[in-house]
Structures are given as C-alpha cells and as structure tokens.
Amino acid sequence: ILNVEQSPQSLHVQEGDSTNFTCSFPSSNFYALHWYRWETAKSPEALFVMTLNGDEKKKGRISATLNTKEGYSYLYIKGSQPEDSATYLCASPTSGTYKYIFGTGTRLKVLA
Amino acid sequence: EPEVTQTPSHQVTQMGQEVILRCVPISNHLYFYWYRQILGQKVEFLVSFYNNEISEKSEIFDDQFSVERPDGSNFTLKIRSTKLEDSAMYFCASSYGQALTEAFFGQGTRLTVV
C-alpha cells in the first residue's frame, strides 16, 4: 500500500518570508509525483508533475525538487504573499496505474 | 481557460436515496476520475475511466457506485442507495494522458446524506 505523507500539517508565515514543506512517499516503484495548490472554495490547481530523480521545477516564486531514492519532494515558496495562502497537496500514482494517492496536505497561511 | 465543471455544488439527500453527481470534463481529455474527501480526511481515489470503461477502482467503489459517460461530454457518478458515511466532497478530474500529465479538478460537489 502506497502511503504519501506531508509535513507540516499547517504553517503560518509572515509576508515576504520564504518557506518550504515536504512530501514523502515510498521510494520503491516510484512513478510520478504531483503537486497541487488548493485554495478554499476553488478546485485543486496543478503546480508540477515530477518524474525524474533530481528534477527541479519552477513556476514564478514556487519551485519543487524531487528525490526518488530517499522518497521525498520539497516545495519552496520564495517571498510568500497573502495570495499564496492555500493547502498544498502532493499525490503519487501507484506505478502503472491511474490511482493517485494523496497526502493530507500542508495548510499555508501568509500573514500580511 | 478550459475547466472541469461539476453540478450541483451542494446536494442534500435522504439516506437510501439515489444521487447522480455530474461533471463536464475538459473536452479533449481522455482520462476521467472521481475522488472524494470526507471532512477532515485525505482526498481518496474512487475510480478512473478511460475508453468508455472503468480502468481502476478503489475498495470504496463498491456495487453502490457506478460511473457513466453517457453522451461524450458528461461524466457522472451514481450512488444507488446513499448511506450517512457517503457524506463528503466529491471531485471530478480529467487529464489528457495518464499519470505523467497533470489532472484538472472540478470545484467539487458537497454531498450531505441525512
């Protein structure tokens, strides 16, 4: 059974601070890792799809890294803004399937 | 920008009643999914659908659940006889490719079984 874990569960940061959080997953039979941003009352929005060990992806002030050998991915937000406040979810599909297993999410609140 | 739309946004139903949750996926997508999130818990996979058939389903997706793509645009989830524990937010998602492409989610339908 694939188990995807995220930490911390929630985080408060001041506007302008940089922050990061973790998604961990079983390293055996790794296939892909997805990051989503989920704002309240909206649909989860895809940020990154990561597949290769050592992958680094960037979208504006948000970036992510992937270590498939040790089974973790970091999401970084540089210079956090109030509009970054959301729940950040990671999900990994079990190898060769369409079945995504989600983490519990990290709830980020950026204080102005 | 294309989006996945779900209706209704909120449905209240009596225990034992049938409900149909509707989704319109993005038009050129080929893979379709239903997920749910019970309050305070993780988002859980229910079912995936490709080429007009179920490609994978979870243990949650028992005989009470069914999915259909009746007309090439809608994708529906039917729960035949709802139970209290079916109360959750149900999300539809679609993607062009398999697990290596991003999935696009709808805003969800909050189902409350009373």
PDB file of C-alpha atoms in Angstrom:
ATOM      1  CA  ILE A   1       0.000   0.000   0.000  1.00  0.00           C
ATOM      2  CA  LEU A   2       1.391   3.350  -1.016  1.00  0.00           C
ATOM      3  CA  ASN A   3       1.367   5.977   1.722  1.00  0.00           C
ATOM      4  CA  VAL A   4       2.016   9.612   0.974  1.00  0.00           C
ATOM      5  CA  GLU A   5       2.720  11.904   3.926  1.00  0.00           C
ATOM      6  CA  GLN A   6       3.099  15.652   4.137  1.00  0.00           C
ATOM      7  CA  SER A   7       4.591  17.895   6.777  1.00  0.00           C
ATOM      8  CA  PRO A   8       3.944  20.166   8.449  1.00  0.00           C
ATOM      9  CA  GLN A   9       0.153  19.951   8.573  1.00  0.00           C
ATOM     10  CA  SER A  10      -0.120  23.716   8.806  1.00  0.00           C
ATOM     11  CA  LEU A  11       2.164  26.681   8.678  1.00  0.00           C
ATOM     12  CA  HIS A  12       1.854  30.407   9.348  1.00  0.00           C
ATOM     13  CA  VAL A  13       4.462  32.718   7.842  1.00  0.00           C
ATOM     14  CA  GLN A  14       4.840  36.452   7.507  1.00  0.00           C
ATOM     15  CA  GLU A  15       4.541  38.129   4.135  1.00  0.00           C
ATOM     16  CA  GLY A  16       7.960  38.167   2.472  1.00  0.00           C
ATOM     17  CA  ASP A  17       9.245  35.071   4.273  1.00  0.00           C
ATOM     18  CA  SER A  18      10.386  32.089   2.280  1.00  0.00           C
ATOM     19  CA  THR A  19       9.068  28.705   3.288  1.00  0.00           C
ATOM     20  CA  ASN A  20       9.183  25.069   2.351  1.00  0.00           C
ATOM     21  CA  PHE A  21       7.342  21.881   3.111  1.00  0.00           C
ATOM     22  CA  THR A  22       7.777  18.205   2.495  1.00  0.00           C
ATOM     23  CA  CYS A  23       6.034  15.351   0.781  1.00  0.00           C
ATOM     24  CA  SER A  24       7.329  11.854   1.465  1.00  0.00           C
ATOM     25  CA  PHE A  25       6.420   8.707  -0.396  1.00  0.00           C
ATOM     26  CA  PRO A  26       7.680   5.125  -0.699  1.00  0.00           C
ATOM     27  CA  SER A  27      10.753   5.166  -2.915  1.00  0.00           C
ATOM     28  CA  SER A  28      10.203   1.706  -4.384  1.00  0.00           C
ATOM     29  CA  ASN A  29       8.203   1.546  -7.649  1.00  0.00           C
ATOM     30  CA  PHE A  30       8.113   5.334  -7.894  1.00  0.00           C
ATOM     31  CA  TYR A  31       6.316   6.610 -10.969  1.00  0.00           C
ATOM     32  CA  ALA A  32       5.474  10.301 -10.616  1.00  0.00           C
ATOM     33  CA  LEU A  33       4.684  12.975  -8.061  1.00  0.00           C
ATOM     34  CA  HIS A  34       2.141  15.752  -8.493  1.00  0.00           C
ATOM     35  CA  TRP A  35       1.887  18.987  -6.511  1.00  0.00           C
ATOM     36  CA  TYR A  36      -1.398  20.887  -6.299  1.00  0.00           C
ATOM     37  CA  ARG A  37      -2.427  24.190  -4.770  1.00  0.00           C
ATOM     38  CA  TRP A  38      -5.932  24.187  -3.337  1.00  0.00           C
ATOM     39  CA  GLU A  39      -7.495  27.466  -2.346  1.00  0.00           C
ATOM     40  CA  THR A  40     -10.646  27.463  -0.256  1.00  0.00           C
ATOM     41  CA  ALA A  41     -13.832  27.121  -2.350  1.00  0.00           C
ATOM     42  CA  LYS A  42     -11.828  26.521  -5.525  1.00  0.00           C
ATOM     43  CA  SER A  43     -10.658  23.404  -7.315  1.00  0.00           C
ATOM     44  CA  PRO A  44      -7.173  21.986  -6.749  1.00  0.00           C
ATOM     45  CA  GLU A  45      -4.811  23.524  -9.292  1.00  0.00           C
ATOM     46  CA  ALA A  46      -1.900  21.531 -10.682  1.00  0.00           C
ATOM     47  CA  LEU A  47       1.513  23.057  -9.970  1.00  0.00           C
ATOM     48  CA  PHE A  48       4.049  20.445 -11.019  1.00  0.00           C
ATOM     49  CA  VAL A  49       4.365  16.889 -12.288  1.00  0.00           C
ATOM     50  CA  MET A  50       7.735  15.448 -11.330  1.00  0.00           C
ATOM     51  CA  THR A  51       9.118  12.195 -12.577  1.00  0.00           C
ATOM     52  CA  LEU A  52      12.918  12.023 -12.532  1.00  0.00           C
ATOM     53  CA  ASN A  53      15.248  11.837  -9.564  1.00  0.00           C
ATOM     54  CA  GLY A  54      16.870  15.238  -9.165  1.00  0.00           C
ATOM     55  CA  ASP A  55      14.037  17.022 -11.013  1.00  0.00           C
ATOM     56  CA  GLU A  56      13.692  20.673 -10.154  1.00  0.00           C
ATOM     57  CA  LYS A  57      10.709  22.633 -11.425  1.00  0.00           C
ATOM     58  CA  LYS A  58       9.841  26.282 -11.051  1.00  0.00           C
ATOM     59  CA  LYS A  59       6.741  28.405 -11.568  1.00  0.00           C
ATOM     60  CA  GLY A  60       7.239  32.012 -10.563  1.00  0.00           C
ATOM     61  CA  ARG A  61       8.157  32.120  -6.864  1.00  0.00           C
ATOM     62  CA  ILE A  62       7.281  28.443  -6.345  1.00  0.00           C
ATOM     63  CA  SER A  63       9.708  25.634  -7.000  1.00  0.00           C
ATOM     64  CA  ALA A  64       9.929  21.937  -6.218  1.00  0.00           C
ATOM     65  CA  THR A  65      12.619  19.293  -6.014  1.00  0.00           C
ATOM     66  CA  LEU A  66      12.415  15.536  -6.140  1.00  0.00           C
ATOM     67  CA  ASN A  67      14.496  12.787  -4.574  1.00  0.00           C
ATOM     68  CA  THR A  68      13.133   9.424  -5.634  1.00  0.00           C
ATOM     69  CA  LYS A  69      15.909   7.412  -3.971  1.00  0.00           C
ATOM     70  CA  GLU A  70      15.029   8.634  -0.495  1.00  0.00           C
ATOM     71  CA  GLY A  71      11.358   9.226  -1.249  1.00  0.00           C
ATOM     72  CA  TYR A  72      10.739  12.933  -0.727  1.00  0.00           C
ATOM     73  CA  SER A  73       9.885  16.125  -2.549  1.00  0.00           C
ATOM     74  CA  TYR A  74      10.202  19.676  -1.267  1.00  0.00           C
ATOM     75  CA  LEU A  75       8.030  22.585  -2.294  1.00  0.00           C
ATOM     76  CA  TYR A  76       9.571  26.035  -1.810  1.00  0.00           C
ATOM     77  CA  ILE A  77       7.859  29.400  -1.876  1.00  0.00           C
ATOM     78  CA  LYS A  78      10.148  32.407  -2.082  1.00  0.00           C
ATOM     79  CA  GLY A  79       8.914  35.716  -0.668  1.00  0.00           C
ATOM     80  CA  SER A  80       5.476  34.450   0.395  1.00  0.00           C
ATOM     81  CA  GLN A  81       2.486  36.641  -0.386  1.00  0.00           C
ATOM     82  CA  PRO A  82      -1.014  36.531   1.145  1.00  0.00           C
ATOM     83  CA  GLU A  83      -2.340  35.098  -2.132  1.00  0.00           C
ATOM     84  CA  ASP A  84      -0.113  32.054  -1.593  1.00  0.00           C
ATOM     85  CA  SER A  85      -2.364  31.075   1.321  1.00  0.00           C
ATOM     86  CA  ALA A  86      -3.800  27.691   0.380  1.00  0.00           C
ATOM     87  CA  THR A  87      -3.497  23.993   1.064  1.00  0.00           C
ATOM     88  CA  TYR A  88      -0.660  22.384  -0.861  1.00  0.00           C
ATOM     89  CA  LEU A  89      -1.277  18.759  -1.761  1.00  0.00           C
ATOM     90  CA  CYS A  90       1.038  16.172  -3.177  1.00  0.00           C
ATOM     91  CA  ALA A  91      -0.129  12.990  -4.847  1.00  0.00           C
ATOM     92  CA  SER A  92       1.586   9.983  -6.299  1.00  0.00           C
ATOM     93  CA  PRO A  93       0.032   7.468  -8.650  1.00  0.00           C
ATOM     94  CA  THR A  94       0.893   3.880  -7.906  1.00  0.00           C
ATOM     95  CA  SER A  95       3.161   2.546 -10.603  1.00  0.00           C
ATOM     96  CA  GLY A  96       1.446   1.898 -13.907  1.00  0.00           C
ATOM     97  CA  THR A  97      -1.988   2.828 -12.610  1.00  0.00           C
ATOM     98  CA  TYR A  98      -4.315   5.802 -12.623  1.00  0.00           C
ATOM     99  CA  LYS A  99      -4.808   5.648  -8.886  1.00  0.00           C
ATOM    100  CA  TYR A 100      -3.411   8.770  -7.223  1.00  0.00           C
ATOM    101  CA  ILE A 101      -2.707   8.568  -3.501  1.00  0.00           C
ATOM    102  CA  PHE A 102      -2.887  11.989  -1.867  1.00  0.00           C
ATOM    103  CA  GLY A 103      -1.103  13.324   1.178  1.00  0.00           C
ATOM    104  CA  THR A 104      -3.036  15.135   3.902  1.00  0.00           C
ATOM    105  CA  GLY A 105      -1.833  18.497   2.631  1.00  0.00           C
ATOM    106  CA  THR A 106       0.030  21.419   4.193  1.00  0.00           C
ATOM    107  CA  ARG A 107      -2.210  24.387   5.041  1.00  0.00           C
ATOM    108  CA  LEU A 108      -0.230  27.599   4.493  1.00  0.00           C
ATOM    109  CA  LYS A 109      -1.370  30.933   5.848  1.00  0.00           C
ATOM    110  CA  VAL A 110       0.634  34.007   4.863  1.00  0.00           C
ATOM    111  CA  LEU A 111       0.068  36.917   7.210  1.00  0.00           C
ATOM    112  CA  ALA A 112       0.176  40.441   5.776  1.00  0.00           C
TER     113      ALA A 112
ATOM    114  CA  GLU B   1      -9.014  28.675 -19.910  1.00  0.00           C
ATOM    115  CA  PRO B   2     -10.785  25.287 -20.111  1.00  0.00           C
ATOM    116  CA  GLU B   3     -12.046  23.926 -16.832  1.00  0.00           C
ATOM    117  CA  VAL B   4     -13.811  20.961 -15.315  1.00  0.00           C
ATOM    118  CA  THR B   5     -17.298  21.839 -14.123  1.00  0.00           C
ATOM    119  CA  GLN B   6     -19.371  19.965 -11.595  1.00  0.00           C
ATOM    120  CA  THR B   7     -23.041  20.183 -10.706  1.00  0.00           C
ATOM    121  CA  PRO B   8     -24.626  20.607  -8.288  1.00  0.00           C
ATOM    122  CA  SER B   9     -22.258  22.361  -5.925  1.00  0.00           C
ATOM    123  CA  HIS B  10     -24.188  21.044  -2.945  1.00  0.00           C
ATOM    124  CA  GLN B  11     -26.655  18.170  -2.709  1.00  0.00           C
ATOM    125  CA  VAL B  12     -28.607  17.082   0.334  1.00  0.00           C
ATOM    126  CA  THR B  13     -30.278  13.699   0.150  1.00  0.00           C
ATOM    127  CA  GLN B  14     -32.076  11.290   2.408  1.00  0.00           C
ATOM    128  CA  MET B  15     -30.362   8.065   3.380  1.00  0.00           C
ATOM    129  CA  GLY B  16     -31.285   5.311   0.943  1.00  0.00           C
ATOM    130  CA  GLN B  17     -31.943   7.660  -1.955  1.00  0.00           C
ATOM    131  CA  GLU B  18     -30.077   7.568  -5.244  1.00  0.00           C
ATOM    132  CA  VAL B  19     -27.927  10.533  -6.257  1.00  0.00           C
ATOM    133  CA  ILE B  20     -26.207  11.410  -9.501  1.00  0.00           C
ATOM    134  CA  LEU B  21     -23.267  13.788  -9.456  1.00  0.00           C
ATOM    135  CA  ARG B  22     -22.433  15.375 -12.768  1.00  0.00           C
ATOM    136  CA  CYS B  23     -19.194  16.523 -14.295  1.00  0.00           C
ATOM    137  CA  VAL B  24     -18.201  18.041 -17.603  1.00  0.00           C
ATOM    138  CA  PRO B  25     -14.504  17.267 -18.138  1.00  0.00           C
ATOM    139  CA  ILE B  26     -12.220  19.272 -20.412  1.00  0.00           C
ATOM    140  CA  SER B  27     -13.236  18.453 -23.958  1.00  0.00           C
ATOM    141  CA  ASN B  28     -10.056  16.872 -25.365  1.00  0.00           C
ATOM    142  CA  HIS B  29      -9.206  14.905 -22.242  1.00  0.00           C
ATOM    143  CA  LEU B  30      -9.236  11.141 -22.353  1.00  0.00           C
ATOM    144  CA  TYR B  31      -8.951  10.051 -18.709  1.00  0.00           C
ATOM    145  CA  PHE B  32     -11.592  10.780 -16.100  1.00  0.00           C
ATOM    146  CA  TYR B  33     -11.596  10.331 -12.342  1.00  0.00           C
ATOM    147  CA  TRP B  34     -13.749  10.641  -9.261  1.00  0.00           C
ATOM    148  CA  TYR B  35     -12.267  11.372  -5.859  1.00  0.00           C
ATOM    149  CA  ARG B  36     -13.843  12.202  -2.554  1.00  0.00           C
ATOM    150  CA  GLN B  37     -12.807  13.895   0.658  1.00  0.00           C
ATOM    151  CA  ILE B  38     -14.637  13.157   3.870  1.00  0.00           C
ATOM    152  CA  LEU B  39     -14.371  16.140   6.192  1.00  0.00           C
ATOM    153  CA  GLY B  40     -11.005  16.179   7.949  1.00  0.00           C
ATOM    154  CA  GLN B  41      -9.607  13.270   5.968  1.00  0.00           C
ATOM    155  CA  LYS B  42      -7.403  12.789   2.915  1.00  0.00           C
ATOM    156  CA  VAL B  43      -8.597  13.046  -0.649  1.00  0.00           C
ATOM    157  CA  GLU B  44      -9.377   9.448  -1.665  1.00  0.00           C
ATOM    158  CA  PHE B  45      -9.374   7.898  -5.117  1.00  0.00           C
ATOM    159  CA  LEU B  46     -12.660   6.292  -6.152  1.00  0.00           C
ATOM    160  CA  VAL B  47     -12.465   5.389  -9.822  1.00  0.00           C
ATOM    161  CA  SER B  48     -10.764   6.115 -13.126  1.00  0.00           C
ATOM    162  CA  PHE B  49     -12.373   5.821 -16.538  1.00  0.00           C
ATOM    163  CA  TYR B  50     -10.795   5.559 -19.952  1.00  0.00           C
ATOM    164  CA  ASN B  51     -12.042   4.496 -23.356  1.00  0.00           C
ATOM    165  CA  ASN B  52     -15.588   4.148 -22.046  1.00  0.00           C
ATOM    166  CA  GLU B  53     -14.791   1.749 -19.289  1.00  0.00           C
ATOM    167  CA  ILE B  54     -13.544   1.693 -15.727  1.00  0.00           C
ATOM    168  CA  SER B  55      -9.771   1.312 -15.731  1.00  0.00           C
ATOM    169  CA  GLU B  56      -9.291   1.187 -11.983  1.00  0.00           C
ATOM    170  CA  LYS B  57     -11.394   1.417  -8.855  1.00  0.00           C
ATOM    171  CA  SER B  58     -10.734   1.510  -5.128  1.00  0.00           C
ATOM    172  CA  GLU B  59     -12.205  -0.637  -2.375  1.00  0.00           C
ATOM    173  CA  ILE B  60     -14.603   2.220  -1.616  1.00  0.00           C
ATOM    174  CA  PHE B  61     -16.149   1.939  -5.075  1.00  0.00           C
ATOM    175  CA  ASP B  62     -18.479  -0.969  -4.381  1.00  0.00           C
ATOM    176  CA  ASP B  63     -21.690  -2.080  -6.115  1.00  0.00           C
ATOM    177  CA  GLN B  64     -23.498   1.001  -4.829  1.00  0.00           C
ATOM    178  CA  PHE B  65     -21.385   3.198  -7.092  1.00  0.00           C
ATOM    179  CA  SER B  66     -21.374   3.446 -10.853  1.00  0.00           C
ATOM    180  CA  VAL B  67     -19.966   5.815 -13.448  1.00  0.00           C
ATOM    181  CA  GLU B  68     -21.069   6.661 -16.910  1.00  0.00           C
ATOM    182  CA  ARG B  69     -20.119   8.878 -19.813  1.00  0.00           C
ATOM    183  CA  PRO B  70     -23.495   8.904 -21.488  1.00  0.00           C
ATOM    184  CA  ASP B  71     -23.023  11.419 -24.270  1.00  0.00           C
ATOM    185  CA  GLY B  72     -19.332  12.058 -24.818  1.00  0.00           C
ATOM    186  CA  SER B  73     -19.291  15.203 -22.723  1.00  0.00           C
ATOM    187  CA  ASN B  74     -20.777  14.441 -19.299  1.00  0.00           C
ATOM    188  CA  PHE B  75     -19.208  12.097 -16.774  1.00  0.00           C
ATOM    189  CA  THR B  76     -21.484  11.024 -13.958  1.00  0.00           C
ATOM    190  CA  LEU B  77     -21.129   9.278 -10.626  1.00  0.00           C
ATOM    191  CA  LYS B  78     -24.218   7.500  -9.324  1.00  0.00           C
ATOM    192  CA  ILE B  79     -24.657   6.312  -5.774  1.00  0.00           C
ATOM    193  CA  ARG B  80     -27.620   3.939  -5.712  1.00  0.00           C
ATOM    194  CA  SER B  81     -28.607   3.900  -2.080  1.00  0.00           C
ATOM    195  CA  THR B  82     -26.808   6.565  -0.105  1.00  0.00           C
ATOM    196  CA  LYS B  83     -25.525   5.976   3.412  1.00  0.00           C
ATOM    197  CA  LEU B  84     -24.636   8.544   6.040  1.00  0.00           C
ATOM    198  CA  GLU B  85     -20.951   7.743   5.531  1.00  0.00           C
ATOM    199  CA  ASP B  86     -21.192   8.765   1.869  1.00  0.00           C
ATOM    200  CA  SER B  87     -21.339  12.393   3.016  1.00  0.00           C
ATOM    201  CA  ALA B  88     -18.234  14.003   1.532  1.00  0.00           C
ATOM    202  CA  MET B  89     -16.955  16.421  -1.070  1.00  0.00           C
ATOM    203  CA  TYR B  90     -16.809  14.610  -4.405  1.00  0.00           C
ATOM    204  CA  PHE B  91     -14.320  15.803  -7.006  1.00  0.00           C
ATOM    205  CA  CYS B  92     -14.233  15.013 -10.672  1.00  0.00           C
ATOM    206  CA  ALA B  93     -10.944  15.311 -12.554  1.00  0.00           C
ATOM    207  CA  SER B  94      -9.767  14.782 -16.101  1.00  0.00           C
ATOM    208  CA  SER B  95      -6.427  14.537 -17.852  1.00  0.00           C
ATOM    209  CA  TYR B  96      -5.157  14.204 -21.373  1.00  0.00           C
ATOM    210  CA  GLY B  97      -2.631  11.499 -20.576  1.00  0.00           C
ATOM    211  CA  GLN B  98      -2.032   9.082 -17.767  1.00  0.00           C
ATOM    212  CA  ALA B  99      -0.132   9.642 -14.533  1.00  0.00           C
ATOM    213  CA  LEU B 100       2.635  11.681 -16.158  1.00  0.00           C
ATOM    214  CA  THR B 101       0.309  14.519 -17.159  1.00  0.00           C
ATOM    215  CA  GLU B 102      -1.456  16.901 -14.823  1.00  0.00           C
ATOM    216  CA  ALA B 103      -5.039  16.291 -13.858  1.00  0.00           C
ATOM    217  CA  PHE B 104      -7.542  19.132 -13.780  1.00  0.00           C
ATOM    218  CA  PHE B 105     -10.084  19.122 -10.986  1.00  0.00           C
ATOM    219  CA  GLY B 106     -13.580  20.488 -10.707  1.00  0.00           C
ATOM    220  CA  GLN B 107     -14.704  22.538  -7.711  1.00  0.00           C
ATOM    221  CA  GLY B 108     -16.469  19.593  -6.154  1.00  0.00           C
ATOM    222  CA  THR B 109     -19.977  18.633  -5.103  1.00  0.00           C
ATOM    223  CA  ARG B 110     -20.637  18.594  -1.394  1.00  0.00           C
ATOM    224  CA  LEU B 111     -22.938  15.640  -0.722  1.00  0.00           C
ATOM    225  CA  THR B 112     -24.761  15.580   2.589  1.00  0.00           C
ATOM    226  CA  VAL B 113     -26.725  12.446   3.449  1.00  0.00           C
ATOM    227  CA  VAL B 114     -29.276  12.929   6.227  1.00  0.00           C
TER     228      VAL B 114
END
